[in-house]
Amino acid sequence: QVQLVESGGGSVQTGGSLRLTCVASAYTSVDFCMAWFRQSPGKEREAVATVAHGGGDVAYWTDSVEGRFTASRDKNTLYLQMNDLESGDTAIYYCAARGCAYNFCCAPSYGYNYWGQGTQVTVFA
């Protein structure tokens, strides 16, 4: 069982920055991947970034965030540094986790079974 709690969302002007944090409380010895997803109004949820156990392997799954967002991980804490924010980044951002000790199975297609409650990010002009 993994419980995830996100923080750091808010409202920011275009071009601004925010840093999201997700703390995982794990009640298992299984290694796990962590990820950021987001969902904008009227759109399907999309994967933003995944980080493998140990934090060494980071993958970005949304082209529009590359070069602006940086995902990182320190043990059971996941971060998303978001710079140069655009209106298209407005969404609810979710932290997710899945049990896996290898980099390859962190891909979104494998499915994530633990989710946080989400944190709202709003970017205004």
Backbone as a printed PyTorch tensor [residue, N CA C, xyz], in Angstrom:
tensor([[[  0.8480,  -1.1890,   0.0000],
         [  0.0000,   0.0000,   0.0000],
         [  0.8880,   1.2450,   0.0000]],

        [[  0.6270,   2.1640,  -0.8980],
         [  1.3780,   3.4130,  -0.9880],
         [  0.3850,   4.5750,  -0.9300]],

        [[  0.6180,   5.5000,  -0.0530],
         [ -0.2070,   6.7130,   0.0120],
         [  0.6120,   7.8830,  -0.5000]],

        [[ -0.0180,   8.7120,  -1.3330],
         [  0.6590,   9.8240,  -1.9930],
         [ -0.0230,  11.1360,  -1.6450]],

        [[  0.7600,  12.1330,  -1.2920],
         [  0.2190,  13.4430,  -0.9530],
         [  0.9870,  14.5080,  -1.7400]],

        [[  0.2550,  15.2290,  -2.6020],
         [  0.8630,  16.2820,  -3.4010],
         [  0.7000,  17.6360,  -2.7170]],

        [[  1.6040,  18.5440,  -3.0580],
         [  1.5050,  19.9240,  -2.6080],
         [  2.2470,  20.8100,  -3.6040]],

        [[  2.0100,  22.1110,  -3.5040],
         [  2.7630,  23.0580,  -4.3180],
         [  2.0060,  23.6690,  -5.4700]],

        [[  0.7810,  23.2480,  -5.7020],
         [  0.0130,  23.8550,  -6.7820],
         [ -0.3910,  25.2750,  -6.4390]],

        [[ -0.9740,  25.9530,  -7.4190],
         [ -1.4290,  27.3240,  -7.1900],
         [ -1.6740,  28.0330,  -8.4970]],

        [[ -1.8160,  29.3430,  -8.4160],
         [ -2.0440,  30.1790,  -9.5920],
         [ -0.8010,  31.0060,  -9.8550]],

        [[ -0.4220,  31.0770, -11.1080],
         [  0.7880,  31.7970, -11.4720],
         [  0.5990,  32.4370, -12.8400]],

        [[  1.2640,  33.5180, -13.0430],
         [  1.1690,  34.2180, -14.3190],
         [  1.9980,  33.4830, -15.3770]],

        [[  1.6180,  33.6650, -16.6140],
         [  2.3620,  33.0860, -17.7320],
         [  3.8370,  33.4520, -17.6240]],

        [[  4.6900,  32.4280, -17.7940],
         [  6.1170,  32.6450, -17.6710],
         [  6.6600,  32.4000, -16.2790]],

        [[  5.7730,  32.2020, -15.3280],
         [  6.1910,  31.9810, -13.9550],
         [  6.5890,  30.5380, -13.6880]],

        [[  6.8810,  30.2560, -12.4270],
         [  7.3510,  28.9270, -12.0310],
         [  6.5840,  28.4100, -10.8210]],

        [[  6.4920,  27.1090, -10.7390],
         [  5.9460,  26.4310,  -9.5680],
         [  6.7300,  25.1500,  -9.3590]],

        [[  6.7500,  24.6870,  -8.1160],
         [  7.3810,  23.4110,  -7.8210],
         [  6.3900,  22.5290,  -7.0760]],

        [[  6.0830,  21.3940,  -7.6660],
         [  5.1860,  20.4390,  -7.0410],
         [  6.0030,  19.4100,  -6.2660]],

        [[  5.4280,  18.9560,  -5.1640],
         [  6.0640,  17.9370,  -4.3400],
         [  5.0710,  16.8270,  -4.0550]],

        [[  5.5400,  15.6100,  -4.0620],
         [  4.6990,  14.4630,  -3.7300],
         [  5.4730,  13.5800,  -2.7570]],

        [[  4.8700,  13.3200,  -1.6270],
         [  5.4990,  12.4590,  -0.6320],
         [  4.7620,  11.1340,  -0.5980]],

        [[  5.5130,  10.0600,  -0.7400],
         [  4.9370,   8.7260,  -0.7230],
         [  5.2070,   8.0590,   0.6190]],

        [[  4.1480,   7.5900,   1.2140],
         [  4.2670,   6.8220,   2.4450],
         [  4.0630,   5.3630,   2.0750]],

        [[  5.1310,   4.6190,   2.0170],
         [  5.0580,   3.2430,   1.5500],
         [  5.0270,   2.2820,   2.7300]],

        [[  4.1280,   1.3620,   2.6350],
         [  4.0060,   0.3450,   3.6740],
         [  4.4220,  -1.0060,   3.1360]],

        [[  5.3370,  -0.9560,   2.1910],
         [  5.8100,  -2.1840,   1.5920],
         [  7.2840,  -2.0370,   1.2810]],

        [[  7.9680,  -3.1520,   1.1950],
         [  9.3840,  -3.0890,   0.8730],
         [  9.6160,  -3.1010,  -0.6330]],

        [[  8.5510,  -3.1730,  -1.4180],
         [  8.6860,  -3.2280,  -2.8690],
         [  9.1540,  -1.8880,  -3.4050]],

        [[ 10.1360,  -1.9170,  -4.3110],
         [ 10.5470,  -0.6960,  -4.9830],
         [  9.4230,  -0.2090,  -5.8890]],

        [[  9.3720,   1.0880,  -6.1260],
         [  8.2870,   1.5740,  -6.9640],
         [  8.6980,   2.7570,  -7.8210]],

        [[  8.0400,   2.8540,  -8.9620],
         [  8.1630,   4.0090,  -9.8490],
         [  7.2490,   5.0990,  -9.3330]],

        [[  7.5950,   6.3350,  -9.6240],
         [  6.7220,   7.4710,  -9.3360],
         [  6.5590,   8.3010, -10.6010]],

        [[  5.4270,   8.9710, -10.6840],
         [  5.1300,   9.6960, -11.9240],
         [  4.2550,  10.8970, -11.6500]],

        [[  4.3050,  11.8340, -12.5860],
         [  3.3840,  12.9620, -12.6230],
         [  2.4750,  12.8160, -13.8370]],

        [[  1.1870,  12.9470, -13.6080],
         [  0.1830,  13.0230, -14.6520],
         [ -0.5410,  14.3510, -14.4960]],

        [[ -1.2430,  14.7480, -15.5370],
         [ -2.0760,  15.9390, -15.4270],
         [ -3.3260,  15.7630, -16.2610]],

        [[ -4.3680,  16.4820, -15.8640],
         [ -5.6200,  16.4510, -16.5980],
         [ -6.1950,  17.8560, -16.6760]],

        [[ -6.3620,  18.3270, -17.9010],
         [ -6.9570,  19.6340, -18.1480],
         [ -8.4480,  19.4540, -18.3780]],

        [[ -9.2420,  20.4910, -18.1450],
         [-10.6920,  20.3880, -18.3680],
         [-11.0050,  19.9430, -19.7860]],

        [[-11.8410,  18.9250, -19.9080],
         [-12.2610,  18.4530, -21.2120],
         [-11.2480,  17.5900, -21.9390]],

        [[-10.1360,  17.3020, -21.2880],
         [ -9.1060,  16.4860, -21.9250],
         [ -8.8430,  15.2220, -21.1190]],

        [[ -8.2510,  14.2530, -21.7880],
         [ -7.8830,  13.0300, -21.0880],
         [ -6.6350,  13.2730, -20.2390]],

        [[ -6.5120,  12.4660, -19.2160],
         [ -5.3190,  12.5510, -18.3840],
         [ -4.1050,  12.1410, -19.2050]],

        [[ -3.0110,  12.8620, -19.0240],
         [ -1.7910,  12.5380, -19.7630],
         [ -0.6100,  12.4330, -18.8130]],

        [[  0.3210,  11.5750, -19.1890],
         [  1.5330,  11.4250, -18.3930],
         [  2.4710,  12.5830, -18.6850]],

        [[  3.0660,  13.1070, -17.6620],
         [  4.0190,  14.2010, -17.8190],
         [  5.4430,  13.6700, -17.6980]],

        [[  5.7230,  12.9600, -16.5980],
         [  7.0770,  12.4590, -16.3740],
         [  7.0260,  11.2520, -15.4630]],

        [[  7.9640,  10.3460, -15.6530],
         [  8.0970,   9.1840, -14.7790],
         [  9.5230,   9.1300, -14.2520]],

        [[  9.6590,   8.6550, -13.0270],
         [ 10.9730,   8.5540, -12.4040],
         [ 11.0950,   7.1800, -11.7550]],

        [[ 12.1370,   6.4720, -12.1190],
         [ 12.3230,   5.1240, -11.5980],
         [ 12.7970,   5.1360, -10.1510]],

        [[ 12.7100,   3.9790,  -9.5410],
         [ 13.2090,   3.8120,  -8.1790],
         [ 14.6840,   4.1970,  -8.1580]],

        [[ 15.0750,   4.9940,  -7.1990],
         [ 16.4490,   5.4720,  -7.1280],
         [ 16.6260,   6.8290,  -7.7480]],

        [[ 15.6880,   7.2390,  -8.6000],
         [ 15.7120,   8.5860,  -9.1610],
         [ 16.6280,   8.7980, -10.3270]],

        [[ 17.3370,   7.7570, -10.7800],
         [ 18.3170,   7.9600, -11.8230],
         [ 17.7650,   8.0000, -13.2270]],

        [[ 16.5840,   7.4540, -13.4410],
         [ 16.0330,   7.3900, -14.7910],
         [ 14.7510,   8.2070, -14.8310]],

        [[ 14.7910,   9.3080, -15.5700],
         [ 13.6460,  10.2020, -15.7040],
         [ 13.2180,  10.2300, -17.1610]],

        [[ 11.9440,  10.0880, -17.4130],
         [ 11.4240,  10.1500, -18.7760],
         [ 10.2710,  11.1450, -18.8290]],

        [[ 10.2090,  11.9010, -19.9190],
         [  9.1340,  12.8670, -20.1340],
         [  8.2380,  12.3590, -21.2530]],

        [[  6.9230,  12.4800, -21.0500],
         [  5.9800,  11.8750, -21.9640],
         [  5.1030,  12.8990, -22.6780]],

        [[  5.2750,  14.1570, -22.3650],
         [  4.5220,  15.2140, -23.0150],
         [  5.5190,  16.1580, -23.6650]],

        [[  5.4880,  16.2440, -24.9960],
         [  6.4840,  17.0280, -25.7130],
         [  6.5240,  18.4840, -25.2610]],

        [[  5.3700,  19.0260, -24.9580],
         [  5.2950,  20.4600, -24.6760],
         [  6.0100,  20.8630, -23.3880]],

        [[  6.3290,  19.9020, -22.5100],
         [  6.9640,  20.2710, -21.2490],
         [  8.4820,  20.1310, -21.2870]],

        [[  8.9790,  19.4690, -22.3240],
         [ 10.4260,  19.2440, -22.3590],
         [ 11.1680,  20.5630, -22.4730]],

        [[ 12.1840,  20.6830, -21.6510],
         [ 12.9550,  21.9220, -21.5880],
         [ 12.4120,  22.9200, -20.5890]],

        [[ 11.1820,  22.7140, -20.1320],
         [ 10.5750,  23.6300, -19.1630],
         [ 10.3320,  22.9560, -17.8110]],

        [[ 10.0000,  21.6770, -17.8310],
         [  9.7110,  20.9370, -16.5980],
         [ 10.8780,  20.0060, -16.2840]],

        [[ 11.1580,  19.8650, -14.9900],
         [ 12.1880,  18.9440, -14.5450],
         [ 11.6360,  18.1030, -13.4010]],

        [[ 11.6050,  16.7980, -13.6250],
         [ 11.1630,  15.8790, -12.5850],
         [ 12.3910,  15.3080, -11.8770]],

        [[ 12.2790,  15.1470, -10.5780],
         [ 13.3710,  14.5640,  -9.8070],
         [ 12.7890,  13.8230,  -8.6160]],

        [[ 13.6390,  13.0380,  -7.9910],
         [ 13.1520,  12.1990,  -6.8990],
         [ 14.2610,  12.0090,  -5.8760]],

        [[ 13.8630,  12.0820,  -4.6320],
         [ 14.7700,  11.8180,  -3.5370],
         [ 14.0870,  10.7890,  -2.6520]],

        [[ 14.4660,   9.5350,  -2.8390],
         [ 13.8650,   8.4170,  -2.1120],
         [ 12.3530,   8.3990,  -2.3760]],

        [[ 11.5510,   8.6730,  -1.3770],
         [ 10.0960,   8.5850,  -1.5340],
         [  9.4370,   9.9290,  -1.8090]],

        [[ 10.2190,  10.9290,  -2.1600],
         [  9.6640,  12.2400,  -2.4810],
         [  9.9310,  12.5660,  -3.9400]],

        [[  8.8660,  12.9360,  -4.6290],
         [  8.9210,  13.2580,  -6.0590],
         [  8.6890,  14.7410,  -6.2360]],

        [[  9.4410,  15.3460,  -7.1390],
         [  9.3190,  16.7700,  -7.4080],
         [  9.0290,  17.0120,  -8.8870]],

        [[  8.3900,  18.1340,  -9.1490],
         [  8.2320,  18.6090, -10.5240],
         [  8.4610,  20.1050, -10.5110]],

        [[  9.6040,  20.5160, -11.0190],
         [  9.9110,  21.9310, -11.1660],
         [  9.3740,  22.3880, -12.5150]],

        [[  8.4730,  23.3450, -12.4930],
         [  7.8300,  23.8110, -13.7150],
         [  8.2110,  25.2640, -13.9440]],

        [[  8.9080,  25.5130, -15.0270],
         [  9.3440,  26.8600, -15.3740],
         [  8.6860,  27.3180, -16.6630]],

        [[  8.6850,  28.6080, -16.8890],
         [  8.1300,  29.1890, -18.1120],
         [  6.7300,  28.6250, -18.3880]],

        [[  5.8970,  28.6910, -17.3910],
         [  4.5690,  28.0970, -17.4960],
         [  3.7240,  28.8040, -18.5390]],

        [[  2.9070,  27.9920, -19.2020],
         [  2.0220,  28.4760, -20.2580],
         [  0.5750,  28.1720, -19.8650]],

        [[ -0.3640,  28.8230, -20.5430],
         [ -1.7700,  28.5890, -20.2320],
         [ -2.1510,  27.1270, -20.4460]],

        [[ -1.5030,  26.4820, -21.3990],
         [ -1.7790,  25.0700, -21.6720],
         [ -1.3490,  24.1290, -20.5760]],

        [[ -0.6030,  24.6440, -19.5940],
         [ -0.1830,  23.8210, -18.4610],
         [ -1.2370,  23.7970, -17.3560]],

        [[ -2.2780,  24.6040, -17.5140],
         [ -3.3430,  24.6130, -16.5180],
         [ -3.9990,  23.2480, -16.4590]],

        [[ -4.0030,  22.6490, -15.2690],
         [ -4.5150,  21.2880, -15.1050],
         [ -4.4780,  20.9110, -13.6340]],

        [[ -5.1100,  19.7950, -13.3440],
         [ -4.8910,  19.1560, -12.0470],
         [ -3.7280,  18.1890, -12.2360]],

        [[ -2.7350,  18.3210, -11.3900],
         [ -1.5570,  17.4730, -11.4830],
         [ -1.6400,  16.3840, -10.4080]],

        [[ -1.4460,  15.1570, -10.8620],
         [ -1.5350,  14.0030,  -9.9850],
         [ -0.1890,  13.3080,  -9.8660]],

        [[  0.1140,  12.8940,  -8.6700],
         [  1.2580,  12.0330,  -8.4200],
         [  0.7600,  10.5940,  -8.4350]],

        [[  1.5550,   9.6950,  -8.9770],
         [  1.1650,   8.2940,  -9.0490],
         [  2.3670,   7.4030,  -8.7770]],

        [[  2.0650,   6.1570,  -8.4170],
         [  3.1340,   5.2010,  -8.1450],
         [  2.6960,   3.8020,  -8.5680]],

        [[  3.6930,   2.9750,  -8.8830],
         [  3.4330,   1.5650,  -9.1540],
         [  4.6420,   0.7720,  -8.6880]],

        [[  4.3990,  -0.4150,  -8.2090],
         [  5.4940,  -1.2480,  -7.7450],
         [  6.3030,  -1.7540,  -8.9240]],

        [[  7.6040,  -1.4320,  -8.9330],
         [  8.4850,  -1.8930, -10.0040],
         [  9.9140,  -1.5280,  -9.6380]],

        [[ 10.8220,  -2.4520,  -9.8150],
         [ 12.2210,  -2.2030,  -9.4680],
         [ 13.0700,  -1.8770, -10.6830]],

        [[ 12.4720,  -1.8540, -11.8740],
         [ 13.2410,  -1.6600, -13.1030],
         [ 12.7630,  -0.4320, -13.8610]],

        [[ 13.6780,   0.1590, -14.6380],
         [ 13.3310,   1.3810, -15.3580],
         [ 12.2240,   1.1640, -16.3810]],

        [[ 12.2680,   0.0480, -17.1190],
         [ 11.3620,  -0.1200, -18.2510],
         [  9.9010,  -0.1450, -17.8330]],

        [[  9.6110,  -0.6520, -16.6550],
         [  8.2110,  -0.7880, -16.2480],
         [  7.6660,   0.4580, -15.5780]],

        [[  8.4010,   1.5550, -15.6790],
         [  7.8620,   2.8330, -15.2200],
         [  7.0540,   3.5310, -16.3070]],

        [[  7.0900,   3.0280, -17.5160],
         [  6.3480,   3.6530, -18.5980],
         [  4.8580,   3.6930, -18.2800]],

        [[  4.1570,   4.7550, -18.6590],
         [  2.7340,   4.8850, -18.3440],
         [  1.8850,   3.7130, -18.8360]],

        [[  2.3080,   3.0870, -19.9190],
         [  1.5150,   1.9980, -20.4970],
         [  1.3910,   0.7980, -19.5600]],

        [[  2.2640,   0.7110, -18.5670],
         [  2.1740,  -0.3990, -17.6150],
         [  1.0800,  -0.1760, -16.5780]],

        [[  0.5940,   1.0660, -16.4890],
         [ -0.5000,   1.3400, -15.5570],
         [  0.0030,   1.6620, -14.1640]],

        [[ -0.5450,   2.7130, -13.5790],
         [ -0.2140,   3.1200, -12.2200],
         [ -1.4200,   2.8680, -11.3190]],

        [[ -1.1810,   2.2650, -10.1880],
         [ -2.3000,   1.8600,  -9.3450],
         [ -2.4240,   2.6430,  -8.0430]],

        [[ -1.4720,   3.5190,  -7.7540],
         [ -1.5950,   4.3690,  -6.5720],
         [ -1.6090,   5.8250,  -7.0350]],

        [[ -2.5560,   6.5920,  -6.4830],
         [ -2.7520,   7.9810,  -6.9350],
         [ -2.9220,   8.9150,  -5.7540]],

        [[ -2.3970,  10.1170,  -5.9340],
         [ -2.6540,  11.1700,  -4.9710],
         [ -3.9750,  11.8480,  -5.2740]],

        [[ -4.3240,  12.8300,  -4.4620],
         [ -5.6100,  13.5070,  -4.6190],
         [ -5.5640,  14.5910,  -5.6920]],

        [[ -4.3780,  14.9560,  -6.1120],
         [ -4.2240,  15.9750,  -7.1480],
         [ -4.0380,  17.3600,  -6.5650]],

        [[ -3.3380,  18.2010,  -7.3180],
         [ -3.1480,  19.5900,  -6.9280],
         [ -3.3670,  20.4710,  -8.1670]],

        [[ -4.1210,  21.5330,  -7.9920],
         [ -4.4940,  22.3900,  -9.1140],
         [ -3.3710,  23.3630,  -9.4590]],

        [[ -3.0680,  23.4400, -10.7400],
         [ -2.1420,  24.4430, -11.2610],
         [ -2.9060,  25.2780, -12.2800]],

        [[ -2.9420,  26.5800, -12.0530],
         [ -3.6310,  27.4890, -12.9540],
         [ -2.6470,  28.5470, -13.4390]],

        [[ -2.5370,  28.6750, -14.7450],
         [ -1.6380,  29.6650, -15.3480],
         [ -2.4970,  30.6970, -16.0570]],

        [[ -2.3500,  31.9650, -15.6780],
         [ -3.1750,  33.0240, -16.2490],
         [ -2.2940,  34.0500, -16.9440]],

        [[ -2.9040,  34.7480, -17.8800],
         [ -2.1610,  35.7540, -18.6610],
         [ -1.9300,  37.0310, -17.8730]]])
